[in-house]
Coordinates of C-alpha atoms in Angstrom, one line a residue:
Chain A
X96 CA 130.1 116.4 110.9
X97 CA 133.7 114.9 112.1
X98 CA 134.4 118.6 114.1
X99 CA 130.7 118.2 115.5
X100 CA 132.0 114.3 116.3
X101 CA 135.2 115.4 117.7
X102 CA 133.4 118.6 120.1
X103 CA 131.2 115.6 121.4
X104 CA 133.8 113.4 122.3
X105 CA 135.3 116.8 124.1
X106 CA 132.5 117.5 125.7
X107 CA 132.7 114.4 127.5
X108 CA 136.5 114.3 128.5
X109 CA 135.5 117.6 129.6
X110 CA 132.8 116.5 131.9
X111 CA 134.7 113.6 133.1
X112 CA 137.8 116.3 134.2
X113 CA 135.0 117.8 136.0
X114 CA 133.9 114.7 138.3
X115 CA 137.4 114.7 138.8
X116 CA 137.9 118.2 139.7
X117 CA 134.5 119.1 141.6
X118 CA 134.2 119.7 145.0
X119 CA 132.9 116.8 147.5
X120 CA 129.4 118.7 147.7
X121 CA 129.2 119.1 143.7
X122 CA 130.7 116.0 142.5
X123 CA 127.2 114.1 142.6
X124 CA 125.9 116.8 140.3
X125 CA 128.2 116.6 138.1
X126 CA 128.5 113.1 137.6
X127 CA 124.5 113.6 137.0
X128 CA 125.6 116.1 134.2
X129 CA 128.0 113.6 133.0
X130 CA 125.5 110.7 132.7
X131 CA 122.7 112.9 130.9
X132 CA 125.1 114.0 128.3
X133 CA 126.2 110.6 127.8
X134 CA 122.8 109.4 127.4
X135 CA 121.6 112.4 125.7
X136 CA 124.3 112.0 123.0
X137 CA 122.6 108.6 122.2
X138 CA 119.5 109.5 121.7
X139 CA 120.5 112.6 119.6
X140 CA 122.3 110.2 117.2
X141 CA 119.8 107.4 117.4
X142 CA 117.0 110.2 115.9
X143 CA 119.5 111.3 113.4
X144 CA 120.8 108.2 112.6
X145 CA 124.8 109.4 112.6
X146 CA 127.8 108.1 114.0
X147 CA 130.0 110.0 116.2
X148 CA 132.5 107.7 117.4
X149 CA 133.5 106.8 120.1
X150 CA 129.8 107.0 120.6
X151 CA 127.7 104.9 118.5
X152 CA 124.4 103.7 117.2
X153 CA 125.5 100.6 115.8
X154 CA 123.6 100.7 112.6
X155 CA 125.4 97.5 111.4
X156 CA 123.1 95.1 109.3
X157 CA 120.5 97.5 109.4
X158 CA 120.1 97.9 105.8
X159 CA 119.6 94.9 104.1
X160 CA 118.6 94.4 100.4
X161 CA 115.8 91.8 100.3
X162 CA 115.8 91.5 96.8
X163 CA 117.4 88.2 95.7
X164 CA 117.8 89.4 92.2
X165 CA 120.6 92.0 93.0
X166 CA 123.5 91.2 92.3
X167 CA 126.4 91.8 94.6
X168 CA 130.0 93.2 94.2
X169 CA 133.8 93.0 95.8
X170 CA 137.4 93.4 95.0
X171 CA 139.8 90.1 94.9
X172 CA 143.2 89.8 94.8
X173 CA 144.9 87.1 93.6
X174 CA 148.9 86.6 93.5
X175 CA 150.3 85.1 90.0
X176 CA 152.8 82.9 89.8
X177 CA 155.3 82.1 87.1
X178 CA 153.6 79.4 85.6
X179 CA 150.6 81.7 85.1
X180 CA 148.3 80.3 88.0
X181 CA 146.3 82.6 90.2
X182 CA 146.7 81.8 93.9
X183 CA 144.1 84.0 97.0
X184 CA 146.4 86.4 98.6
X185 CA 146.9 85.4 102.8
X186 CA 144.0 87.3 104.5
X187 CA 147.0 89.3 106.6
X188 CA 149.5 89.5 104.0
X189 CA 148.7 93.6 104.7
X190 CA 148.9 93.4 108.4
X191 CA 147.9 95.8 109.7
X192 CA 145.0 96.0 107.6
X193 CA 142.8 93.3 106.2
X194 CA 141.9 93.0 103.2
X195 CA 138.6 94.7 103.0
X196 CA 140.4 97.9 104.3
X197 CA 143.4 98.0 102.1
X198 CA 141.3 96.3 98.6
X199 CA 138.2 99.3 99.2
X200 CA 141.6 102.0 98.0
X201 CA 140.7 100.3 94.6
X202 CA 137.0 102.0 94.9
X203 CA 137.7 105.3 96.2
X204 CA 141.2 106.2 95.2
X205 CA 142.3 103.9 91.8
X206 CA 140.0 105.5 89.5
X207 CA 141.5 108.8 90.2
X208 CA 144.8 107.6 90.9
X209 CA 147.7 108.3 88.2
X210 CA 149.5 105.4 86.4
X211 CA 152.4 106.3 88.6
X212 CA 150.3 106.4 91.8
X213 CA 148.4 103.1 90.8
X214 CA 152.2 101.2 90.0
X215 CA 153.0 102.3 93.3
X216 CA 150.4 100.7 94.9
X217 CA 150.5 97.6 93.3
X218 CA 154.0 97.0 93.7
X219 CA 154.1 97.9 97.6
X220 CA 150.7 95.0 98.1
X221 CA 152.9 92.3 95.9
X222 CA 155.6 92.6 97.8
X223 CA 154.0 91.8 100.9
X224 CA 151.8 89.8 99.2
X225 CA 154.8 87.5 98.3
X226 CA 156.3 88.3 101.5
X227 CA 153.7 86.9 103.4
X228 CA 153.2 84.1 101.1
X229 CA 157.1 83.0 101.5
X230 CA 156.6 83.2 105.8
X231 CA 153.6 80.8 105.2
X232 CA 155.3 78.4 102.4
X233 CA 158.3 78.1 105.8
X234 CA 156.0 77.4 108.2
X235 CA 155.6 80.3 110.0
X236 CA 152.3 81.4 112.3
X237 CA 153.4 84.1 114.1
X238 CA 153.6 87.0 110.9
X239 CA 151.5 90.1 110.4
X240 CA 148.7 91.0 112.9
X241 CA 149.8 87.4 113.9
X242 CA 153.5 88.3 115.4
X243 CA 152.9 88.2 119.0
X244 CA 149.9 86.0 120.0
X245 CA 149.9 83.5 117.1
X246 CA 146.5 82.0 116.7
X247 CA 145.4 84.2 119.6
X248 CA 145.4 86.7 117.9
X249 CA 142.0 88.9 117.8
X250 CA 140.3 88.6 113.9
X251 CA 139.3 90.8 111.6
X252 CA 135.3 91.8 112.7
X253 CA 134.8 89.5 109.2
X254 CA 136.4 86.0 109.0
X255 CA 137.7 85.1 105.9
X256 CA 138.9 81.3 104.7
X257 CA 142.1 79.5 105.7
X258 CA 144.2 80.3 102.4
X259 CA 147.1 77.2 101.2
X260 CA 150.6 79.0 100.7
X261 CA 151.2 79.2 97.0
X262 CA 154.2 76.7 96.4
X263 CA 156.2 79.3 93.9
X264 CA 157.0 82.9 94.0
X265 CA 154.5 86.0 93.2
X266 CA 155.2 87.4 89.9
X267 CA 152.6 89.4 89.4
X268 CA 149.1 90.6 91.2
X269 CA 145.9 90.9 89.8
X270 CA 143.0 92.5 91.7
X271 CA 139.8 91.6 90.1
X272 CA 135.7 93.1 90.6
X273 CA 133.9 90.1 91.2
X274 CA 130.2 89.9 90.6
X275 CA 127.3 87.6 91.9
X276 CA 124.0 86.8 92.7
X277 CA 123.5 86.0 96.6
X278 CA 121.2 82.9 95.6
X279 CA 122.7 81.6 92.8
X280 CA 126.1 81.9 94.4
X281 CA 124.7 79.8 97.6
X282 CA 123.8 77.0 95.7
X283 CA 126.9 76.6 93.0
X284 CA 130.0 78.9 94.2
X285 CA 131.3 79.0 91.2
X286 CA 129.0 80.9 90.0
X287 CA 130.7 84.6 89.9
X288 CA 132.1 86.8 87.0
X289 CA 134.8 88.7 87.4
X290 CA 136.6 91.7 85.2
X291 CA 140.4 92.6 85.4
X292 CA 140.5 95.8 87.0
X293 CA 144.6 96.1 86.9
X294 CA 147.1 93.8 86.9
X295 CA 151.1 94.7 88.0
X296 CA 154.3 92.2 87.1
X297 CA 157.1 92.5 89.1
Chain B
X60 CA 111.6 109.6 139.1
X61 CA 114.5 111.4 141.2
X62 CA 114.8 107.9 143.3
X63 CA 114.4 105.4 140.5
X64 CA 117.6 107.6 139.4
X65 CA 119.5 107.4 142.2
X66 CA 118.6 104.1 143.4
X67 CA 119.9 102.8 139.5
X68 CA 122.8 104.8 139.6
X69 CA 124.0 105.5 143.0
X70 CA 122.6 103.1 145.0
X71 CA 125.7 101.7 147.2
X72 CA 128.2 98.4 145.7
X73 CA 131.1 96.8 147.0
X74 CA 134.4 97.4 144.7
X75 CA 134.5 94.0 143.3
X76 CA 132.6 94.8 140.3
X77 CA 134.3 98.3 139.3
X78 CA 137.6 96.5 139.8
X79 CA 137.0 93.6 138.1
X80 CA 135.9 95.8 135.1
X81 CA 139.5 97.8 135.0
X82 CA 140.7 94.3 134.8
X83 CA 138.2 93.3 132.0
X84 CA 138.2 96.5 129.6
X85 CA 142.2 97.1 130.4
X86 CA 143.0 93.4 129.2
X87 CA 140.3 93.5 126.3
X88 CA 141.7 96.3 124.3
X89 CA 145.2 95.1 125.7
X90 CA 144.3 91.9 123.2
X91 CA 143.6 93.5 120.4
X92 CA 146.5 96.0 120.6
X93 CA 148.7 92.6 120.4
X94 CA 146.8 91.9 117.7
X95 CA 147.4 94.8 115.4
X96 CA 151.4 95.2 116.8
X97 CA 152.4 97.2 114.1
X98 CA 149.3 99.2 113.7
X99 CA 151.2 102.6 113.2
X100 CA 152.9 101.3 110.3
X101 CA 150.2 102.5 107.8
X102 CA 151.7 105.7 107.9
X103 CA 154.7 103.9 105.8
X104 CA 152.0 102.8 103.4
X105 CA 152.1 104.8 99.9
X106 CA 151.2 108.2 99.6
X107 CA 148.5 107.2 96.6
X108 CA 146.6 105.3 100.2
X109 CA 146.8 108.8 101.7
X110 CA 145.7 111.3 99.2
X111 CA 142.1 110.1 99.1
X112 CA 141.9 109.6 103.1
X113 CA 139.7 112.2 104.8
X114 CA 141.6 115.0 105.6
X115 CA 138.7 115.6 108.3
X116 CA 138.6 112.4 109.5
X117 CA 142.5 112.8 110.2
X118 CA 141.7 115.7 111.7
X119 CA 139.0 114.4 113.9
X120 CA 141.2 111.9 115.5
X121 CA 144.5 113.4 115.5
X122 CA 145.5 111.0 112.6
X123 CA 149.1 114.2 111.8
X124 CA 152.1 113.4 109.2
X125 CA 154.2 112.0 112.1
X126 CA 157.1 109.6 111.4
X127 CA 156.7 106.0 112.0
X128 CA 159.0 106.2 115.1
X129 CA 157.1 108.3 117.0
X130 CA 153.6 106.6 116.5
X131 CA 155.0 103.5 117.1
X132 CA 156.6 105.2 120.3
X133 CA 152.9 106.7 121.1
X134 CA 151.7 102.8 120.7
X135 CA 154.2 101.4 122.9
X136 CA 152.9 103.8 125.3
X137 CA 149.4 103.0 125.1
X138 CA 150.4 99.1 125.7
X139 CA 152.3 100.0 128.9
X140 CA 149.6 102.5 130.1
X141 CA 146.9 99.5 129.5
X142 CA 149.3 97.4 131.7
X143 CA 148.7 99.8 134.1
X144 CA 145.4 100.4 133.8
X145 CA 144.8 96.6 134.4
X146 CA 146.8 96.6 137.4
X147 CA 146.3 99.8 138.8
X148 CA 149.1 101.6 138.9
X149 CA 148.9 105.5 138.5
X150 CA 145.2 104.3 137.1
X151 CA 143.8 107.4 136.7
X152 CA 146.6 108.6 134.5
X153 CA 147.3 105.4 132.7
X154 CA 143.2 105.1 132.2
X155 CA 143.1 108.6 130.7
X156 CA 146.6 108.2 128.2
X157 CA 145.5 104.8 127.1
X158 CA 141.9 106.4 126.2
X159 CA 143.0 109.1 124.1
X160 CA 145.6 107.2 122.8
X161 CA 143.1 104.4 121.5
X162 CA 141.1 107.5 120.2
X163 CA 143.9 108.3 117.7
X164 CA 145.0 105.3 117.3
X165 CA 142.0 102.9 116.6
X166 CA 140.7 105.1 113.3
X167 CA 144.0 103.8 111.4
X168 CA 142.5 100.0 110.7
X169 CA 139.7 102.0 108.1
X170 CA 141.8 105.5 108.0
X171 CA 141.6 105.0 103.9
X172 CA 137.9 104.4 103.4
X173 CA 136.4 105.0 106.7
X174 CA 133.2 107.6 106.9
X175 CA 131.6 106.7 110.1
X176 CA 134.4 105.6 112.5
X177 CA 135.8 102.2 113.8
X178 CA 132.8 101.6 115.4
X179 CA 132.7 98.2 115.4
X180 CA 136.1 97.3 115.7
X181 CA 136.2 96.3 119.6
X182 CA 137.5 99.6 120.4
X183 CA 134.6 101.5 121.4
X184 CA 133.8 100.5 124.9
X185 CA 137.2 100.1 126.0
X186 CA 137.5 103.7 125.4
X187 CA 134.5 105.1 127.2
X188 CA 135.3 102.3 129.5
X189 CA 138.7 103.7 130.3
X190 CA 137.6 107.6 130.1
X191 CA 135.0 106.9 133.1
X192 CA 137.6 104.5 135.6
X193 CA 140.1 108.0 135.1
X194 CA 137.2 110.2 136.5
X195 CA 135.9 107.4 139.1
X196 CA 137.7 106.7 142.3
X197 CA 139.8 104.7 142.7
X198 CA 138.5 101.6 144.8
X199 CA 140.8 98.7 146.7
X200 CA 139.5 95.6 148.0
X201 CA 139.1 96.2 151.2
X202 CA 136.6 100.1 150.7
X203 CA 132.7 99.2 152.0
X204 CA 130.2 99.8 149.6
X205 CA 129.7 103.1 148.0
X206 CA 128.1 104.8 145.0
X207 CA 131.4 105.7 144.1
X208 CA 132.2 101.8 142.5
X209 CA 127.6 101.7 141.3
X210 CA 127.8 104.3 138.6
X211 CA 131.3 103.8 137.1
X212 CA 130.2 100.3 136.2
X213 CA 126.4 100.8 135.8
X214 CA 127.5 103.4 132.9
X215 CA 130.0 101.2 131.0
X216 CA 127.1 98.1 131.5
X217 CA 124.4 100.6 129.8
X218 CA 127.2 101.4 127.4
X219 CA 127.7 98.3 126.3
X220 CA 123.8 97.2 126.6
X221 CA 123.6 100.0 123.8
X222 CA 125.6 98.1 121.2
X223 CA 122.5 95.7 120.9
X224 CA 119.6 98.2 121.8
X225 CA 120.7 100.8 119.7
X226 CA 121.3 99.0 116.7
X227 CA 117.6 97.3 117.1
X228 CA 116.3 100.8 117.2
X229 CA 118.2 101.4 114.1
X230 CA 117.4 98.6 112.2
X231 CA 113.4 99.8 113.3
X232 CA 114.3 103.1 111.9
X233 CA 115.8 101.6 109.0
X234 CA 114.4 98.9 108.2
X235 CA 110.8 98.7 109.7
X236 CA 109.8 96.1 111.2
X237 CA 110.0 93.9 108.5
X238 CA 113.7 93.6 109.9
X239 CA 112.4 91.0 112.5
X240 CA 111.5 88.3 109.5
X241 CA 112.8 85.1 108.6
X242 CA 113.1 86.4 105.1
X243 CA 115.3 89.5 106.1
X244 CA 117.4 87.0 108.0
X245 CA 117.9 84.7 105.3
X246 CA 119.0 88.0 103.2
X247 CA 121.7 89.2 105.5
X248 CA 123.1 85.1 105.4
X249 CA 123.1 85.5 101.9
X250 CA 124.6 88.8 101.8
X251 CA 127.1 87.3 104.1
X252 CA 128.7 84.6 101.7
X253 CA 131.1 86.2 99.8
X254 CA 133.9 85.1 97.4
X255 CA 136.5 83.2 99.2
X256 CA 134.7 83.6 102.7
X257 CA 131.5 81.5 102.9
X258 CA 130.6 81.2 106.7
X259 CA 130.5 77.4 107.8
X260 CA 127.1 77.1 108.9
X261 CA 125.9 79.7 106.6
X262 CA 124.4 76.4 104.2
X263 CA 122.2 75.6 107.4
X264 CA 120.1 78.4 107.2
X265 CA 119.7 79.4 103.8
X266 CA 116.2 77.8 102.4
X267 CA 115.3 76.4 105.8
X268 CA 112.8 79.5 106.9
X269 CA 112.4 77.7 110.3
X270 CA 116.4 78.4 111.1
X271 CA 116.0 81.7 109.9
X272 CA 112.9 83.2 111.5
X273 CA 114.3 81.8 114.9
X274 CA 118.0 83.7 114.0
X275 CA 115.5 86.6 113.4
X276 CA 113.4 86.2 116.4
X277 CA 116.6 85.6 118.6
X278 CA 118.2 88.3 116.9
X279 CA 115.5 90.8 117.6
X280 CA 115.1 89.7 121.5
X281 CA 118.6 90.0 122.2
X282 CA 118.6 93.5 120.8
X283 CA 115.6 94.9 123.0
X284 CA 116.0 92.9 125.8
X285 CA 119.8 92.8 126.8
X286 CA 119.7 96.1 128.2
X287 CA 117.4 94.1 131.0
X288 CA 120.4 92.7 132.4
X289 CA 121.8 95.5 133.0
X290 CA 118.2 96.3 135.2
X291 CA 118.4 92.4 137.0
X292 CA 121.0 90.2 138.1
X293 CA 118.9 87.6 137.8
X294 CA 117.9 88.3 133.9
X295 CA 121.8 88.7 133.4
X296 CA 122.3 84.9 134.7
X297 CA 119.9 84.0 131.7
X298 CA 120.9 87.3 129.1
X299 CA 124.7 87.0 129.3
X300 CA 125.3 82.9 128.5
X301 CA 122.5 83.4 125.4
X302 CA 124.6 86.4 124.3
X303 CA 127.3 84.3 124.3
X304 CA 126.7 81.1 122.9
X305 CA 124.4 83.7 119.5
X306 CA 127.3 85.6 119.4
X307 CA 129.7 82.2 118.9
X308 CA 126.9 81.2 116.5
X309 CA 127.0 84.3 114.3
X310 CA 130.7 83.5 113.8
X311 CA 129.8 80.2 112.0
X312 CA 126.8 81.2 110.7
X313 CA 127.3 85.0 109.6
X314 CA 131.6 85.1 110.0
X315 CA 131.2 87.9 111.9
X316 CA 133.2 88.2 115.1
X317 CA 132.4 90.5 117.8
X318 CA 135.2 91.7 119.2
X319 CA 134.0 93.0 122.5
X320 CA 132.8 89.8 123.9
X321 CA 135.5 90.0 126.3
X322 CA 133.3 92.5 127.8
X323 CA 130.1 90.4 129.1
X324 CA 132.1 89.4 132.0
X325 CA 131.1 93.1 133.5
X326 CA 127.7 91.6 134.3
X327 CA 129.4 88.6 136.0
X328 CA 128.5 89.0 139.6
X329 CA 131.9 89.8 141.1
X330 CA 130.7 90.2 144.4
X331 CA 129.4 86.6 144.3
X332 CA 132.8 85.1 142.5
X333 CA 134.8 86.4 145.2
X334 CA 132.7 85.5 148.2
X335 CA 132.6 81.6 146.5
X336 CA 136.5 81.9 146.3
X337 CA 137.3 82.8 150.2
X338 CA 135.1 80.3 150.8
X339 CA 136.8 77.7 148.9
X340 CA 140.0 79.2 150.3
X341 CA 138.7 78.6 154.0
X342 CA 137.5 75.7 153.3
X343 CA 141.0 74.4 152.1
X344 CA 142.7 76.3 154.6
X345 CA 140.2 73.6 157.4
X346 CA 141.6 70.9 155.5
X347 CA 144.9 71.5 155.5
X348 CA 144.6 72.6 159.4
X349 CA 142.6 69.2 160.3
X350 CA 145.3 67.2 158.4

């Protein structure tokens, strides 16, 4: 699949060098050629429903559970400080990722991961973590994906809430599965569960 | 069939437009470079990050074991080749090293847990957008009309009509057409708030099915009919201000941001927004002469 996605995208770098290249009489045929395969490409993927970046079918929010009895799941983080109390981590404390990039690593590589491996981790996101938290607690905007255009700065595709600068130093991080029902969560908030998936102390 | 071809494609345009859009997609991907400044530094992250990312996925985009200095080197150069890309110096090879270079270097926001690509990350038209103005010619103010400035831009309008059609064929396939529904609407909003991230207007909509059959219903028409603007200049006056103010709406009531937005303003009528600006240059220029 990704070497069939990468020979598609070749194929059309490769057509484009050859509007580029053709002669004045062929050119309009083969900017023809170039436009079918772009559009052909599309429909392809559309039918079979795959992704082949940079071309697209944009499936997003296609797939939508309709049963309000599910209940829903996520990773948290929250940064400990010494007093014990659990504070949200900054949503670009791991500029250049956000935090639904760098927290899925906790679903696809922490189960396998070695203690070693998982220590690692943990250490490296508290750091910044408490990094980021100490550039907010002094007043500074312009810090992670942030450092050049401030609050110009394009978002993450998902917005997340304005997070208050913890007043004390990270100790520790905890990064928490949290579970709850869509409805019940819309009408009390604080209705969610969570388990302890690791926790590191610096 | 042959003509209705041509006369989409081909049919002769004034350079305004194709310009304008090597302004527009240049600037736009520009942004959310300056956005992500230190992009390349996830290959400093910890190796445990790397060991469970994709090694054809890597692959597929380039994504080697370089050292940071020379990826952030490579990024430098894609902001300085979008700088000249927007202003059209050596645009043909800036156009074409920016592309490839977003190619590699766009992946890297989901490089750990990605399967599908960053296709919704703002990056995508900006890159086919970039690919086509290196193959196009390149157009000054004062060319006449030619095909050579129609299908440049008529491809990256279509391109960027598919983000909406495309995804309302998929949620058909998908989904059925039980997507178009109030109650499927009300479902995503719900789906939407989230621990520590509950969309501001998300409240609005949940348990008031009239709110939520029109977000389907507008949902749903934006999806199969956008690609009309890209048909009529006249639907686009209507099409492109809707799609707007939904997709400002979605923020607040979905927290979703599009990041391509930037890239409506290819339907704007260029031709017309510079004709309305000589005027009001002339008309200035009278004014200052008569005075």
């Amino acid at each position: 699949m990704q070497i069939g996605s990468l020979a598609a995208f070749a194929i059309f770098v490769a057509l484009g060098v050859r509007v580029l290249t053709s002669a004045a009489e062929r050119r309009r045929r083969a900017i023809n050629h170039l436009l079918a395969y772009t559009l052909g490409v599309h429909a392809f993927l559309l039918i079979a429903q795959k992704d082949a970046w940079p071309f697209s079918v944009y499936p997003m929010m296609a797939a939508v559970s309709r049963n309000r009895s599910d209940q829903h799941q996520m990773i948290v983080a929250r940064g400990v400080d010494a007093q014990g109390r659990e504070w949200p981590v900054d949503p670009i404390a791991w500029s250049p990722l956000y935090p639904s990039s760098t927290l899925a690593w906790f679903d696809v590589g922490y189960p396998s991961a070695s203690a070693a491996e998982r220590q690692s981790v943990m250490r490296f996101l508290l750091e910044r973590a408490e990094k980021a938290r100490r550039q907010r607690a002094a007043g500074e905007a312009f810090i992670g994906n942030r450092a050049l255009l401030g609050p110009l700065a394009a978002p993450d595709t998902n917005l997340y809430g304005a997070v208050s600068p913890a007043p004390m130093p990270f100790r520790a991080l905890r990064i928490y599965r949290v579970f709850w029902n869509p409805t019940a969560f819309a009408r009390d908030p604080s209705r969610v569960t969570r388990k302890l998936l690791c926790e590191y102390r610096s | 069939m042959r003509e209705a071809w041509n006369a989409f494609w081909f049919r002769p345009s004034a350079p305004n437009g194709i310009i304008a859009a090597r302004v527009v997609i240049a600037l736009n991907a520009l942004w959310l470079i300056a956005s992500r400044p230190l992009l390349p530094d996830v290959v400093r992250w910890p190796a445990p990050f790397w060991t469970h990312a994709d090694v054809f996925i890597r692959t597929r985009f380039f994504v080697l074991p370089l050292p940071f200095f020379v990826e952030m080197t490579l990024y430098a150069i894609l902001a300085i080749a979008l700088v000249g890309a927007a202003a059209g110096i050596a645009l043909r090879v800036c156009a074409f090293a920016a592309a490839i270079l977003i190619y590699h270097f766009a992946p890297m926001e989901d490089i750990f847990t990605s399967i599908g690509g960053p296709f919704f990350r703002g990056f995508t038209l900006p890159l086919l957008g970039l690919l086509i103005l290196a193959q196009s010619q390149r157009p000054k103010r004062s060319d006449g009309p030619s095909s050579e400035f129609r299908w440049p831009l008529a491809l990256m309008q279509v391109l960027f009509a598919f983000t909406y059609l495309l995804s309302g064929f998929s949620k058909l396939r998908i989904a059925g057409a039980s997507w178009s529904t109030g109650d499927t609407f009300e479902s995503i909003v719900l789906a939407m708030m989230i621990p520590d991230s509950v969309p501001p207007w998300a409240h609005f909509f949940v348990g008031n099915a009239l709110l939520c059959w029109l977000g389907a219903i507008v949902g749903t028409a934006l999806d199969f009919l956008f690609i009309v603007a890209v048909l009529s200049r006249r639907a686009a006056r209507l099409i492109i201000p809707i799609t707007f103010i939904a997709h400002l709406v979605i923020i607040r009531v979905l927290g979703v941001v599009f990041l391509g937005m930037p890239m409506l303003l290819l339907f704007v009528n260029w031709d017309w927004v510079r004709e309305a600006l000589r005027r009001e240059s002339g008309a200035r220029t009278e004014i200052a002469l008569a005075e």
